[in-house]
GROMACS .gro file of C-alpha atoms in nm:
model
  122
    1UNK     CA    1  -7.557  13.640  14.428
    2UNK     CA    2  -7.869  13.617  14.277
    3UNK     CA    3  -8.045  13.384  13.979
    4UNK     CA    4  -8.200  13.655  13.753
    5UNK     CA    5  -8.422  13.658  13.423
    6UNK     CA    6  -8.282  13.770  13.101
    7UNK     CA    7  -8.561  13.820  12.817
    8UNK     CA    8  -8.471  13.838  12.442
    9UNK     CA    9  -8.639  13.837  12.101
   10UNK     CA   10  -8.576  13.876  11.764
   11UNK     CA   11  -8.736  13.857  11.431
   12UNK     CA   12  -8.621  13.720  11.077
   13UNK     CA   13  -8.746  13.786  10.767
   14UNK     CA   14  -8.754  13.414  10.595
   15UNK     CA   15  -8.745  13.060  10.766
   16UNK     CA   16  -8.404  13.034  10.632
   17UNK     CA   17  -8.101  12.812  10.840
   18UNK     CA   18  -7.887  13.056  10.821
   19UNK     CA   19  -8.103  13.379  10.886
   20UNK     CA   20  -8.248  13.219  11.158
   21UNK     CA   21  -7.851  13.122  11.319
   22UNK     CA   22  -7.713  13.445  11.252
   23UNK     CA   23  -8.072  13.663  11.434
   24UNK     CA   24  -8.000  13.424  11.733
   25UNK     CA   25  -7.610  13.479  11.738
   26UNK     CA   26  -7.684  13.853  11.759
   27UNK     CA   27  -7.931  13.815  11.968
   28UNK     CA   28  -7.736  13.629  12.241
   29UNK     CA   29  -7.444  13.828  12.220
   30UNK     CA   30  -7.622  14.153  12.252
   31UNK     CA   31  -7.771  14.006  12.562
   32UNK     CA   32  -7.431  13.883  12.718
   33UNK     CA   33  -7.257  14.234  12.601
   34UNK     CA   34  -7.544  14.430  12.777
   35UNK     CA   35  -7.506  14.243  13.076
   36UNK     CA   36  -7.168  14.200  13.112
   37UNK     CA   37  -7.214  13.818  13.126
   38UNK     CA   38  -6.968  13.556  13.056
   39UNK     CA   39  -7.078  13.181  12.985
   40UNK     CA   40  -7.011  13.046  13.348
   41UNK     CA   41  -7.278  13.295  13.473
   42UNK     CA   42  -7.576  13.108  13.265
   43UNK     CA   43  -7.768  12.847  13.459
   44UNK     CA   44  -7.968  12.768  13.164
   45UNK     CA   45  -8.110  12.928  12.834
   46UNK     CA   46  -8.466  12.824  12.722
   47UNK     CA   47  -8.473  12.921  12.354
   48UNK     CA   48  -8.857  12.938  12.177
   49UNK     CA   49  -8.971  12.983  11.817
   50UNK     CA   50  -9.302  13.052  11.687
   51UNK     CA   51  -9.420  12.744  11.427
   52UNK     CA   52  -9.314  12.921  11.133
   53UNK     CA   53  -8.933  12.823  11.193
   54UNK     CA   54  -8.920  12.499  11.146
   55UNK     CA   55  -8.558  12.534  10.946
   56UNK     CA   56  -8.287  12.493  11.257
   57UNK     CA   57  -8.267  12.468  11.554
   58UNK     CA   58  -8.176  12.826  11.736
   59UNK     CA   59  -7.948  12.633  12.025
   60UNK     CA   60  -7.707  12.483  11.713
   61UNK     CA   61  -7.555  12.820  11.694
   62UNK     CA   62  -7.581  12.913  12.043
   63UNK     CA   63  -7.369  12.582  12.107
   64UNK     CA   64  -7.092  12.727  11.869
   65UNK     CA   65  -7.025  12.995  12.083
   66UNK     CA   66  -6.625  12.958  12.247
   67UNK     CA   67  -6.723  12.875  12.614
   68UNK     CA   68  -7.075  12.781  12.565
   69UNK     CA   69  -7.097  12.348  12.487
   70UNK     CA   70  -7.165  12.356  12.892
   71UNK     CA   71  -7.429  12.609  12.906
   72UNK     CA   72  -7.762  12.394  12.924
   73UNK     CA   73  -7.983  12.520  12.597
   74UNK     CA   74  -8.305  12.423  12.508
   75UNK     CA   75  -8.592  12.480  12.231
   76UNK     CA   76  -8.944  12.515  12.248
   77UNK     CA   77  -9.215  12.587  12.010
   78UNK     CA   78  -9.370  12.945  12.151
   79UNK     CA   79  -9.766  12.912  12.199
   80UNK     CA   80  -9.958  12.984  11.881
   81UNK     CA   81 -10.159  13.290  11.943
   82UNK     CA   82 -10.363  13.411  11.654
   83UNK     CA   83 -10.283  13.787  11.550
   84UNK     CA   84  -9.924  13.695  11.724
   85UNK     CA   85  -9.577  13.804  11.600
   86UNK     CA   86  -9.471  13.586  11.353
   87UNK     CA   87  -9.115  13.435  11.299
   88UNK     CA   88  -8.976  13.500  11.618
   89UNK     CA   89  -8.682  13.378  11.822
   90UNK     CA   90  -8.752  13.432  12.207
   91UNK     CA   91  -8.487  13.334  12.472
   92UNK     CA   92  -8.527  13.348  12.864
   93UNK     CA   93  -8.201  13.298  13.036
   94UNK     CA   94  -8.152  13.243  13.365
   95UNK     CA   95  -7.844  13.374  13.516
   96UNK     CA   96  -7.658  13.391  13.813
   97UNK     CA   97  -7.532  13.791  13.885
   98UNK     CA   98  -7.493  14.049  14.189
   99UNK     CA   99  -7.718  14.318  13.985
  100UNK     CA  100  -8.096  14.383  14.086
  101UNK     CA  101  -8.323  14.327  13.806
  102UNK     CA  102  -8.377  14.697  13.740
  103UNK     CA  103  -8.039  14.686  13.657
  104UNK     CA  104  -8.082  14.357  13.429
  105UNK     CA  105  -8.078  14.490  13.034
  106UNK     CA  106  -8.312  14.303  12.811
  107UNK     CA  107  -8.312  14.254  12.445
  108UNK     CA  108  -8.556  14.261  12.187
  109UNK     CA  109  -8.436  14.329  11.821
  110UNK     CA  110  -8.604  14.388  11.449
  111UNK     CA  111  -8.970  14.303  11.468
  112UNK     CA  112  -8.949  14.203  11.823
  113UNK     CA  113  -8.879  14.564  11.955
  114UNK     CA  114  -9.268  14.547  11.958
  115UNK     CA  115  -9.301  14.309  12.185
  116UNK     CA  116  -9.119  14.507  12.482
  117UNK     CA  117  -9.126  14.864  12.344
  118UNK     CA  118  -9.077  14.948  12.761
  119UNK     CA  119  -8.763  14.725  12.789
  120UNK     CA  120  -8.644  14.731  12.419
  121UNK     CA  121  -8.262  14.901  12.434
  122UNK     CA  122  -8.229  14.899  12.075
   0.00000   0.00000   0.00000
């Protein structure tokens, strides 16, 4: 078994609480369908947001998730490049799995998609 790199992203449209909960929820569990994951694979999550989210914290909804209050989260502010996408959620999770990362399925949804346009499965 291997540790392997998960990369995710998604956009929202307002710095809104609950827009920014729900984008994440959909996020993650697009990631964990995709990959056929269950919460005991995840080493850790590491959960970043560019500065114009400043309206919850992303891992508060992770943490809500049925298995999930011993998955270690954590949030980051992303690094402010000018000209950069702007109110986006980015996640990095490590997990352990058997697959080889060509067979690892990232996620990048809404606005993100351009981010990853190679890797983007939606």
């Amino acid at each position: 078994m291997s540790v392997r790199g998960i990369r995710g992203a998604v956009t929202v449209d307002r710095n809104e609480a609950e827009l920014i909960a729900s984008a994440t929820l959909a996020m993650m569990k697009e990631l964990v369908e995709q990959n056929e994951l269950s919460p005991a694979d995840l080493c850790s999550v590491l959960i970043t947001v560019t500065n114009d989210l400043d309206e919850t914290f992303p891992a508060q909804s992770i943490r809500q998730l049925p298995g999930w209050e011993l998955v270690p989260l954590m949030c980051a502010l992303e690094v402010p490049v000018k000209g950069s996408l702007e109110r986006c959620i980015r996640v990095m999770a490590l997990v352990n799995t058997d697959k080889g990362q060509e067979d690892i399925k990232h996620v990048y949804l809404g606005g993100a998609k351009a981010l990853r346009p190679d890797l983007s499965t939606k």
